[in-house]
Amino acid sequence: MSYFRLTLRSILLHVLLLLLAYAIFRGLFYAFNYDEIGAVSRAEWGQALQGGLRFDLSAIAFINSLWILLMLIFSGHKPGKVWRRVIEWAFWLPNIVAILFEVSDWVYFRFNRKRATIEIFDLIFTKGDFVSILPGYIVSYWYVPLLAVVLIGLLWYGHRRINRVIGAQYDLFEQLRFPKLKGKKYFGTKLVMIALTAGLVVLAMRGGTQLVPVNARNAISYLPVEKIGLVLNTPFSIITSAESSRLKEYEFMSAEEADKLIHPVKQYATDQPFQRKNVVVIILESFSRVFTGLGDAHSYTPFLDSLSRNSIAYTNAYANGLRSNEGIPAILSGIPAMMQGPIITSVYSNNKFTSIAGLLQEEGYKTAFFHGGTNGSMGFDTYAANAGFEQYFGRYEYHNEKDYDGTWGIYDEPFLQFVSKQLSAMPQPFMGAVFTLSSHPPFSIPAQYAGKFPQGRLGIEASIGYTDYALRRFFETASRQSWYNNTVFVITADHCSPFAPDRFYTDFLGRYQVPVILFDPQQHTQSRRDSILVQQIDILPTVMDYLHYHKPFFAFGNSALDTAAPRYFITNLSGNYNTIIGDWHMKTQETDIKEVYRFPADMKDQQNIFTQVQATDTFYNRQRYLQALLQLFNHSVIHNQMHCETYPINISR
């Protein structure tokens, strides 16, 4: 086994050499982008290096996995000339490519404000002007390729030194005639050692033993969003983004025309002063409207129904997605689900975007995100940090496993009491977002409540009733707190449940219908049921409008309080768009409208009037509005412009 240990030593020394190289890369990256990143304290550097080690090991494991495998296979004897070249190229080719991407990204970062992702290949291979502009970039940034050559040369020097040391030891073993394992014993032992080493490599690729492999979004755990480029490395960012959803640019019209149609920079002119009210957004898991008194079937939510009668209750409200990790950013950041996957787990997860928490934090609010699930579930903790939430309270912060439901996290009733306690400990004004979980399969409720809530044929009904009861208990406790009367509550659902009483709620627009309730204990006189078309991404501008927020902010949605604003709804499913604009419900094949139904007259899509209306001015105008939205959304996400600080204000103004 001496020869095998020698191979392992060679692999380990090369990994250490590469880790040293990546640490140098991190320092040079910062030097290139000091103006973009800003000053970094000693403590932040410690965090960057600590987190960077995790991401660097993952990248090194991915890049060198084939080389490591070949080294292990040929351990114990010298390969022939051809195989020696194969092994050498298995090391050099991927590492040289990785270095070139890393070094080039030190300049590219200042344009994109984030580490390069898999989209860089679109720039290289699908943009017709790449070859023509490349010489100009090389001339302008001549020192970048020169630096890459120097760094590759230093790596080559270290590689040669390691090979010489290991080669000398190998020759010594040969001279001393160390025994070599042969036959079945050799094969079995070698196979076991290869399997163990492969396991360590896979562990490094995953970034640890956590449930979900490490992703670029986890960098937010170490540094603020504007500095997370220091934690990541470009090869890791590209590799881990390969399976993520990527958007493509659309150019249906000029940027100015798209901006004029959508008007994503909102600013509400009012003579009234900014209301420094607390804001609490309560997001109920899978609370389809049909289960509540706002629907047209049997209600399982007596408390929510009573609360809605003292609120502004929107009866024509829609979720922008079908998953929790699509609904949360839609509600809190106004980001519609217009991608193949959730933005918070995509290559764009580290973009700078607007959020209720971020806007209010700038006004001196304290902010906190509450979710009783296991920390790290669906990336909510990293999203919360990116969205401007200063504190995150999950299952681990709850500190009482007696209330664990055995599957997802802490039962809703005790966790909502915990939320009330934590809010009471926060200085006012504050903004809190609360996401429940008990009404998620397997619909577990505490044993002491067995049989207390009405059952139904779908299995979800009792858990809906339990969460409604937990909400009642929360408001009972909250109403006794000093902050209660100075608080505006927004209550909605993350998405609809896939379990529904009939096909309308599984196959048609009913699949997206959720409650949206705005409750202010001091404004009972404003209570009403409002049938205006509302979607989740309207919640952010609605809250800011309600508070009389004066400053400009970026939002795809429109305030539900602004009756003059365009009303629309949009979501994406399997690459096709499902949208309501005005009194039409339209469906696309990719970006082309192929189905048009009258809304709300034909909610079950019985009569496609596309051929009747496609030549009309109304169709043209609504098609242009949809195209403007698609173009602006994709462009804003791709180029990290979902915030007033990054959106080209000169267009908007």
XYZ file of C-alpha atoms in Angstrom:
653
model
C 0.000 0.000 0.000
C 3.017 2.323 0.104
C 2.603 3.112 -3.588
C -1.080 3.906 -3.121
C -0.296 6.219 -0.219
C 2.241 7.910 -2.457
C -0.473 8.550 -5.039
C -2.786 9.932 -2.378
C 0.014 12.203 -1.185
C 0.478 13.512 -4.709
C -3.257 14.200 -5.023
C -3.343 15.939 -1.645
C -0.324 18.129 -2.473
C -1.901 19.154 -5.787
C -5.173 20.023 -4.032
C -3.257 22.169 -1.528
C -1.422 23.836 -4.401
C -4.718 24.622 -6.123
C -6.240 25.932 -2.881
C -3.277 28.285 -2.550
C -3.809 29.394 -6.154
C -7.505 30.079 -5.532
C -6.656 32.094 -2.407
C -4.324 34.223 -4.554
C -7.096 34.532 -7.165
C -9.429 35.854 -4.454
C -6.977 38.573 -3.485
C -6.409 39.599 -7.096
C -10.152 39.581 -7.755
C -10.608 42.032 -4.909
C -7.796 44.231 -6.190
C -9.465 44.390 -9.599
C -12.905 45.149 -8.160
C -12.230 47.244 -5.089
C -14.415 50.064 -6.411
C -17.354 47.696 -6.918
C -17.013 45.765 -3.648
C -15.811 48.492 -1.309
C -13.743 48.246 1.847
C -13.558 44.834 3.503
C -12.801 44.527 7.211
C -10.457 41.953 8.708
C -13.440 40.025 10.071
C -15.073 40.008 6.626
C -11.874 38.729 5.086
C -11.932 35.915 7.597
C -15.479 35.086 6.543
C -14.528 35.295 2.873
C -11.611 32.902 3.316
C -13.632 30.521 5.466
C -16.530 30.375 3.022
C -14.171 30.518 0.051
C -12.441 27.326 1.165
C -15.748 25.491 0.852
C -16.466 26.776 -2.638
C -12.855 26.369 -3.779
C -12.736 22.726 -2.684
C -15.984 22.091 -4.533
C -14.658 23.656 -7.754
C -11.324 21.823 -7.480
C -13.124 18.506 -6.945
C -15.316 19.024 -10.016
C -12.464 20.167 -12.236
C -9.986 17.473 -11.202
C -12.270 14.469 -10.705
C -11.113 12.712 -13.906
C -7.436 13.333 -13.116
C -7.892 11.989 -9.577
C -9.606 8.860 -10.915
C -6.810 8.194 -13.435
C -4.175 8.747 -10.759
C -5.844 6.170 -8.520
C -6.285 3.640 -11.310
C -2.591 3.774 -12.254
C -1.264 3.929 -8.695
C 1.408 1.311 -7.990
C 2.942 1.223 -11.475
C 4.104 3.665 -14.094
C 1.715 4.057 -17.022
C 2.897 3.990 -20.595
C 3.811 7.114 -22.556
C 0.313 7.585 -23.999
C -1.418 7.212 -20.638
C 1.085 9.563 -18.997
C 0.053 12.215 -21.517
C -3.619 11.493 -20.932
C -3.149 11.904 -17.179
C -1.193 15.129 -17.653
C -3.827 16.602 -19.942
C -6.593 15.476 -17.561
C -4.949 17.788 -15.044
C -3.890 20.667 -17.255
C -6.775 21.146 -19.679
C -9.612 21.689 -17.157
C -7.411 23.697 -14.787
C -6.144 26.011 -17.528
C -9.717 26.588 -18.727
C -10.780 27.277 -15.134
C -7.960 29.794 -14.649
C -8.816 31.583 -17.894
C -12.464 31.949 -16.856
C -11.453 33.053 -13.362
C -9.015 35.688 -14.549
C -11.282 37.038 -17.300
C -14.094 37.383 -14.776
C -12.051 39.853 -12.733
C -12.848 42.372 -15.469
C -16.278 41.034 -16.451
C -17.491 41.316 -12.844
C -17.588 45.091 -12.970
C -20.060 44.923 -15.861
C -22.264 42.130 -14.502
C -21.938 42.801 -10.755
C -21.755 39.091 -10.039
C -19.560 36.103 -10.786
C -19.963 34.711 -14.294
C -22.377 31.813 -14.739
C -23.114 29.304 -17.482
C -24.512 32.192 -19.514
C -20.952 33.177 -20.336
C -21.034 30.445 -22.985
C -23.980 32.175 -24.630
C -21.801 35.250 -24.932
C -18.942 33.245 -26.416
C -20.792 30.921 -28.768
C -24.082 32.589 -29.674
C -23.252 36.281 -29.845
C -22.130 37.010 -33.357
C -19.943 39.936 -32.351
C -17.850 38.086 -29.758
C -14.986 37.328 -32.129
C -14.945 40.870 -33.443
C -14.885 42.532 -30.020
C -12.384 40.122 -28.456
C -9.250 41.799 -29.934
C -10.365 45.157 -28.606
C -10.833 43.753 -25.127
C -7.425 42.090 -25.233
C -5.841 45.413 -26.183
C -7.758 47.329 -23.514
C -7.068 44.784 -20.806
C -3.699 43.488 -22.036
C -2.562 42.814 -18.491
C -5.323 40.225 -17.932
C -4.070 37.571 -20.403
C -0.512 38.343 -19.288
C -1.500 37.736 -15.687
C -3.222 34.497 -16.704
C 0.006 33.275 -18.336
C 1.975 34.128 -15.191
C -0.487 32.301 -12.934
C -0.541 29.232 -15.176
C 3.263 29.310 -15.159
C 3.339 29.381 -11.355
C 0.920 26.467 -11.222
C 3.109 24.571 -13.700
C 6.142 25.220 -11.502
C 4.365 23.894 -8.409
C 3.086 20.891 -10.337
C 6.589 20.001 -11.530
C 8.032 20.329 -8.027
C 5.404 17.988 -6.593
C 5.956 15.447 -9.382
C 9.719 15.512 -8.787
C 9.318 14.902 -5.059
C 6.781 12.108 -5.558
C 8.820 10.639 -8.420
C 11.963 10.534 -6.256
C 10.062 8.731 -3.512
C 8.642 6.285 -6.052
C 12.135 5.514 -7.348
C 13.322 5.011 -3.779
C 10.511 2.524 -3.149
C 11.573 0.699 -6.310
C 15.216 0.560 -5.197
C 14.216 -0.714 -1.776
C 11.940 -3.242 -3.492
C 8.833 -2.360 -1.548
C 6.260 -5.096 -2.171
C 3.405 -4.476 -4.567
C 0.013 -6.032 -4.039
C -0.952 -8.319 -6.889
C -3.908 -10.419 -7.994
C -7.348 -10.458 -6.381
C -6.076 -9.004 -3.090
C -4.557 -6.076 -4.950
C -7.697 -5.482 -7.016
C -10.088 -5.634 -4.045
C -7.979 -3.377 -1.834
C -7.460 -0.888 -4.625
C -11.173 -0.848 -5.425
C -12.033 -0.101 -1.802
C -9.483 2.722 -1.628
C -10.741 4.213 -4.890
C -14.323 4.078 -3.583
C -13.350 5.806 -0.330
C -11.405 8.509 -2.166
C -14.255 8.987 -4.635
C -16.608 9.457 -1.687
C -14.410 12.254 -0.337
C -14.317 13.880 -3.777
C -18.123 13.782 -4.033
C -18.358 15.229 -0.510
C -16.099 18.085 -1.591
C -18.233 18.645 -4.709
C -21.359 18.908 -2.551
C -19.649 21.349 -0.217
C -20.357 19.231 2.874
C -22.828 16.763 4.313
C -25.886 19.057 4.246
C -29.090 17.876 2.548
C -28.756 20.139 -0.491
C -25.434 20.589 -2.365
C -23.826 23.963 -1.881
C -24.804 26.575 -4.436
C -23.819 30.141 -5.217
C -26.785 31.332 -3.163
C -25.109 29.987 0.003
C -22.414 32.652 -0.271
C -24.813 35.089 1.383
C -24.213 33.181 4.627
C -20.697 34.610 4.799
C -20.846 38.163 3.457
C -23.465 40.737 2.396
C -24.782 40.445 -1.148
C -22.583 43.238 -2.485
C -19.445 41.387 -1.320
C -20.285 37.745 -1.988
C -18.120 37.775 -5.118
C -15.207 37.497 -2.674
C -16.547 34.235 -1.285
C -17.209 32.565 -4.626
C -14.882 31.629 -7.441
C -15.840 31.758 -11.110
C -15.329 28.049 -11.993
C -17.675 27.066 -9.152
C -20.241 29.652 -10.246
C -20.199 28.367 -13.825
C -20.258 24.666 -12.925
C -23.086 24.862 -10.411
C -25.173 27.068 -12.681
C -25.095 24.549 -15.517
C -28.322 22.867 -14.391
C -30.097 26.049 -13.381
C -32.702 27.896 -15.393
C -31.249 30.449 -17.775
C -33.093 33.232 -19.466
C -32.584 34.494 -22.983
C -32.741 38.046 -24.193
C -35.834 39.229 -26.037
C -35.898 42.282 -28.266
C -39.479 42.847 -29.284
C -39.082 46.641 -29.022
C -36.713 49.300 -27.794
C -35.783 49.399 -24.112
C -37.457 52.809 -23.903
C -40.762 51.488 -25.239
C -40.716 48.479 -22.902
C -39.991 50.775 -19.966
C -42.824 53.106 -20.942
C -45.333 50.243 -21.126
C -44.345 48.487 -17.888
C -42.967 51.449 -15.946
C -41.029 49.340 -13.410
C -39.774 52.322 -11.385
C -42.628 53.338 -9.105
C -42.922 56.535 -7.094
C -46.143 57.526 -5.383
C -46.751 61.248 -5.149
C -48.693 62.138 -2.043
C -48.985 65.050 0.364
C -49.367 62.678 3.289
C -46.304 61.892 5.415
C -44.702 58.471 5.407
C -46.516 56.211 7.897
C -43.956 54.468 10.086
C -46.275 51.572 10.732
C -44.987 48.108 11.493
C -45.549 45.673 8.620
C -46.210 41.967 9.136
C -46.667 39.767 6.057
C -48.154 36.364 6.891
C -47.784 33.751 4.162
C -49.950 30.674 4.649
C -48.761 27.401 3.159
C -51.021 26.104 0.335
C -54.013 28.286 1.353
C -56.037 28.127 -1.826
C -58.805 30.722 -1.903
C -61.336 27.924 -2.333
C -60.759 26.775 1.274
C -61.648 30.224 2.647
C -64.729 32.391 2.840
C -63.386 34.399 -0.109
C -63.991 31.385 -2.344
C -67.209 29.851 -3.564
C -67.068 26.526 -1.739
C -67.140 25.386 1.879
C -64.864 27.448 4.122
C -62.480 25.866 6.631
C -61.156 29.185 7.923
C -63.635 30.814 10.319
C -61.048 33.163 11.813
C -59.584 34.304 8.491
C -63.119 34.907 7.256
C -63.932 37.098 10.257
C -60.667 38.990 9.847
C -61.357 39.584 6.145
C -64.648 41.311 7.036
C -62.602 43.953 8.873
C -59.988 44.281 6.135
C -59.485 45.149 2.514
C -60.018 41.679 1.069
C -59.111 41.126 -2.569
C -61.415 38.498 -4.035
C -59.750 38.303 -7.447
C -56.158 37.605 -6.417
C -53.676 35.198 -7.984
C -50.408 33.514 -7.052
C -47.569 34.017 -9.513
C -46.186 30.512 -9.095
C -46.924 26.977 -8.007
C -44.105 26.468 -5.506
C -43.153 28.034 -2.205
C -39.772 29.177 -3.449
C -41.572 31.000 -6.273
C -44.278 32.483 -4.059
C -42.004 33.928 -1.372
C -39.942 36.141 -3.749
C -43.142 37.118 -5.599
C -44.800 38.327 -2.395
C -41.828 39.947 -0.675
C -39.743 41.068 -3.662
C -42.314 41.428 -6.424
C -40.530 38.911 -8.684
C -42.996 36.931 -10.824
C -42.391 33.272 -11.609
C -41.408 33.839 -15.230
C -38.560 31.329 -15.319
C -38.361 27.573 -15.595
C -37.285 27.422 -11.952
C -37.336 29.621 -8.853
C -35.088 32.649 -9.101
C -33.829 32.140 -5.530
C -32.205 28.840 -6.495
C -31.121 29.895 -9.981
C -27.968 31.412 -11.429
C -29.536 34.795 -10.654
C -29.997 34.143 -6.930
C -27.332 36.681 -5.976
C -28.795 39.519 -8.039
C -29.601 42.719 -6.221
C -33.366 43.062 -6.067
C -35.995 45.149 -4.356
C -37.912 43.832 -1.351
C -40.300 45.165 1.269
C -37.684 44.414 3.927
C -34.898 46.159 2.019
C -36.915 49.307 1.347
C -38.118 49.582 4.941
C -34.719 48.756 6.389
C -33.422 51.877 4.678
C -36.102 53.794 6.605
C -34.805 52.529 9.941
C -37.021 49.447 10.272
C -35.807 46.287 11.974
C -36.531 43.239 9.843
C -36.965 39.520 10.488
C -38.036 36.445 8.516
C -39.818 33.599 10.327
C -40.228 30.067 9.016
C -40.644 27.076 11.299
C -38.968 24.758 8.810
C -35.502 23.287 9.123
C -32.946 25.986 8.438
C -31.829 25.897 4.817
C -35.155 24.508 3.612
C -35.707 25.568 -0.014
C -33.067 28.273 0.324
C -35.331 30.602 2.330
C -32.590 31.576 4.766
C -30.240 32.699 2.017
C -33.086 34.444 0.182
C -34.035 36.278 3.383
C -30.478 37.524 3.853
C -30.326 38.681 0.242
C -33.717 40.387 0.562
C -32.582 42.567 3.461
C -33.918 40.634 6.444
C -31.551 41.236 9.335
C -32.667 38.195 11.318
C -33.841 34.714 10.383
C -35.815 32.553 12.787
C -36.241 28.921 11.825
C -36.580 25.566 13.520
C -33.124 25.813 15.095
C -33.779 29.260 16.575
C -37.050 27.990 18.038
C -35.050 25.703 20.352
C -37.791 23.236 21.244
C -37.969 19.976 19.335
C -41.046 18.908 21.300
C -43.053 20.979 18.841
C -41.398 19.421 15.771
C -43.955 17.827 13.445
C -41.560 15.059 12.456
C -41.388 16.137 8.806
C -41.146 19.825 7.994
C -40.603 21.815 11.136
C -42.403 23.395 14.071
C -46.190 23.205 14.258
C -47.904 26.473 13.321
C -49.582 27.257 16.638
C -46.494 27.253 18.883
C -44.345 28.809 16.182
C -46.750 31.714 15.643
C -46.701 32.336 19.390
C -42.922 32.393 19.143
C -43.228 34.915 16.299
C -45.382 37.208 18.434
C -42.834 37.038 21.244
C -39.943 37.855 18.928
C -41.801 40.755 17.316
C -42.523 42.171 20.763
C -38.799 42.114 21.491
C -37.973 44.100 18.355
C -37.789 47.907 18.451
C -40.433 49.653 16.388
C -40.945 50.160 13.547
C -40.308 46.632 12.315
C -41.107 44.506 9.308
C -41.668 40.787 9.743
C -42.437 38.052 7.223
C -43.963 34.828 8.536
C -44.333 31.609 6.536
C -46.399 28.753 7.996
C -45.990 25.071 7.158
C -48.572 22.773 8.791
C -50.936 22.754 5.795
C -48.316 20.987 3.683
C -48.398 17.221 3.046
C -48.500 15.073 5.137
C -50.857 17.618 6.790
C -49.738 16.747 10.285
C -51.393 18.482 13.237
C -50.641 18.078 16.966
C -52.163 15.000 18.588
C -54.195 17.062 21.075
C -56.174 18.551 18.162
C -57.129 15.270 16.536
C -60.792 15.480 15.490
C -61.111 19.159 16.453
C -61.198 20.527 12.901
C -63.578 19.555 10.080
C -62.319 16.754 7.881
C -62.754 16.621 4.130
C -62.206 14.179 1.330
C -58.935 15.806 0.210
C -56.992 15.297 3.441
C -55.810 18.900 3.658
C -58.924 20.394 5.241
C -58.129 19.641 8.896
C -54.664 21.141 8.557
C -56.186 24.267 6.982
C -58.488 24.507 9.991
C -55.555 24.008 12.362
C -53.499 26.765 10.729
C -56.535 29.051 10.836
C -56.817 28.307 14.560
C -53.076 29.002 14.986
C -53.639 32.320 13.212
C -56.498 33.128 15.605
C -54.241 32.423 18.596
C -51.509 34.597 17.076
C -53.840 37.566 16.681
C -55.207 37.061 20.187
C -51.675 37.309 21.563
C -50.579 40.073 19.208
C -53.629 42.225 19.989
C -52.422 42.521 23.590
C -49.020 43.878 22.521
C -48.112 47.555 22.375
C -47.147 47.353 18.707
C -50.402 45.826 17.451
C -52.423 48.987 16.719
C -49.497 50.495 14.830
C -49.207 47.526 12.475
C -50.537 46.710 9.033
C -50.927 42.988 8.356
C -50.880 41.402 4.903
C -52.164 37.826 4.748
C -51.875 35.648 1.667
C -50.724 32.215 0.510
C -47.453 31.118 -1.045
C -49.393 29.197 -3.707
C -52.482 27.049 -4.078
C -52.727 23.485 -2.921
C -52.568 20.798 -5.627
C -55.495 19.218 -3.759
C -58.769 20.811 -4.796
C -62.517 20.054 -4.895
C -62.812 20.088 -8.696
C -60.864 20.525 -11.945
C -61.283 24.292 -12.028
C -58.861 24.499 -9.105
C -56.356 22.073 -10.592
C -56.414 22.728 -14.351
C -57.691 26.285 -14.847
C -57.288 29.726 -13.301
C -58.562 28.433 -9.975
C -55.125 26.783 -9.634
C -53.708 30.239 -8.918
C -56.459 31.831 -6.801
C -55.275 32.826 -3.330
C -56.532 35.163 -0.617
C -54.908 38.587 -0.288
C -56.011 40.532 2.784
C -54.793 43.906 4.019
C -55.694 44.400 7.699
C -55.021 47.532 9.722
C -56.523 47.446 13.263
C -56.895 51.243 13.171
C -58.674 51.384 9.810
C -61.846 49.306 10.213
C -63.794 51.911 8.281
C -61.834 51.067 5.129
C -62.992 47.447 5.218
C -64.324 46.190 1.923
C -64.246 43.370 -0.562
C -62.441 44.474 -3.684
C -62.737 42.561 -6.970
C -59.835 44.360 -8.675
C -57.367 41.980 -10.354
C -54.411 41.456 -8.009
C -51.360 39.196 -8.154
C -48.704 38.434 -5.563
C -46.181 40.812 -7.114
C -48.643 43.668 -6.460
C -48.200 43.246 -2.700
C -44.847 45.045 -2.533
C -46.046 48.233 -4.289
C -49.370 48.056 -2.434
C -47.625 48.051 0.960
C -45.344 50.925 -0.024
C -48.298 52.887 -1.409
C -50.306 52.243 1.768
C -47.438 53.605 3.886
C -47.188 56.714 1.653
C -43.608 55.837 0.749
C -42.228 58.744 -1.285
C -39.040 57.384 -2.807
C -38.687 55.597 -6.181
C -38.377 51.821 -6.157
C -38.327 48.999 -8.694
C -41.403 46.778 -9.006
C -42.916 44.676 -11.792
C -46.328 44.768 -10.117
C -48.674 47.671 -9.433
C -50.306 48.926 -6.263
C -53.806 47.556 -5.728
C -54.647 50.990 -4.286
C -53.773 52.673 -7.587
C -56.954 52.282 -9.608
C -55.371 53.906 -12.676
C -52.526 51.385 -12.902
C -52.670 48.532 -15.454
C -54.011 45.276 -14.022
C -52.482 42.012 -15.153
C -51.420 38.572 -13.933
C -48.617 36.395 -15.269
C -46.956 33.085 -14.538
C -44.778 30.611 -16.396
C -45.352 26.902 -16.730
C -43.030 24.643 -18.737
C -41.703 27.562 -20.752
C -45.130 28.907 -21.705
C -46.821 31.962 -20.231
C -50.262 32.147 -18.682
C -51.468 35.719 -18.362
C -54.503 37.901 -17.766
C -54.486 41.379 -19.276
C -57.666 43.394 -19.041
C -60.626 41.171 -19.852
C -58.600 38.504 -21.654
C -56.955 35.378 -20.359
C -54.146 34.454 -22.759
C -51.837 31.459 -23.086
C -48.662 31.278 -25.136
C -46.484 28.721 -26.810
C -43.131 30.096 -25.741
C -43.723 33.797 -26.445
C -46.425 33.535 -29.110
C -50.050 33.946 -27.992
C -52.061 30.950 -29.179
C -55.125 30.968 -26.937
C -57.389 33.806 -25.837
C -60.377 33.436 -23.493
C -62.726 36.069 -22.144
C -62.077 36.954 -18.523
C -63.871 36.485 -16.208
C -66.715 35.239 -18.411
C -64.879 32.086 -19.550
C -62.863 31.036 -16.490
C -62.751 27.391 -17.611
C -61.310 28.182 -21.045
C -64.216 26.788 -23.015
C -64.049 29.039 -26.102
C -60.740 30.061 -27.641
C -61.393 33.379 -29.435
C -57.834 33.781 -30.717
C -58.739 33.643 -34.413
C -61.524 36.161 -33.869
C -59.396 38.787 -32.162
C -55.841 38.349 -33.460
C -56.232 41.049 -36.119
C -57.695 43.639 -33.734
C -55.986 46.660 -32.196
C -56.843 45.341 -28.737
C -54.952 42.133 -29.431
C -51.962 44.083 -30.743
C -51.860 46.348 -27.691
C -52.117 43.481 -25.222
C -49.561 41.454 -27.126
C -47.165 44.409 -26.971
C -47.743 44.752 -23.240
C -46.919 41.082 -22.722
C -43.860 41.316 -24.957
C -42.660 44.400 -23.083
C -43.026 42.543 -19.801
C -41.124 39.480 -21.068
C -38.367 41.615 -22.554
C -37.970 43.819 -19.512
C -38.114 40.939 -17.026
C -35.514 38.823 -18.806
C -33.221 41.764 -19.447
C -33.480 43.006 -15.866
C -32.739 39.574 -14.426
C -29.907 38.718 -16.824
C -28.187 42.072 -16.317
C -28.895 42.368 -12.591
C -31.122 45.459 -12.950
C -34.048 44.651 -10.616
C -33.312 47.552 -8.318
C -33.276 51.341 -8.623
C -29.520 51.295 -8.028
C -28.943 48.988 -10.989
C -31.856 49.748 -13.334
C -30.928 52.313 -16.022
C -32.768 55.266 -14.506
C -32.001 57.361 -17.575
C -34.480 55.177 -19.478
C -37.162 55.464 -16.821
C -36.773 59.213 -16.528
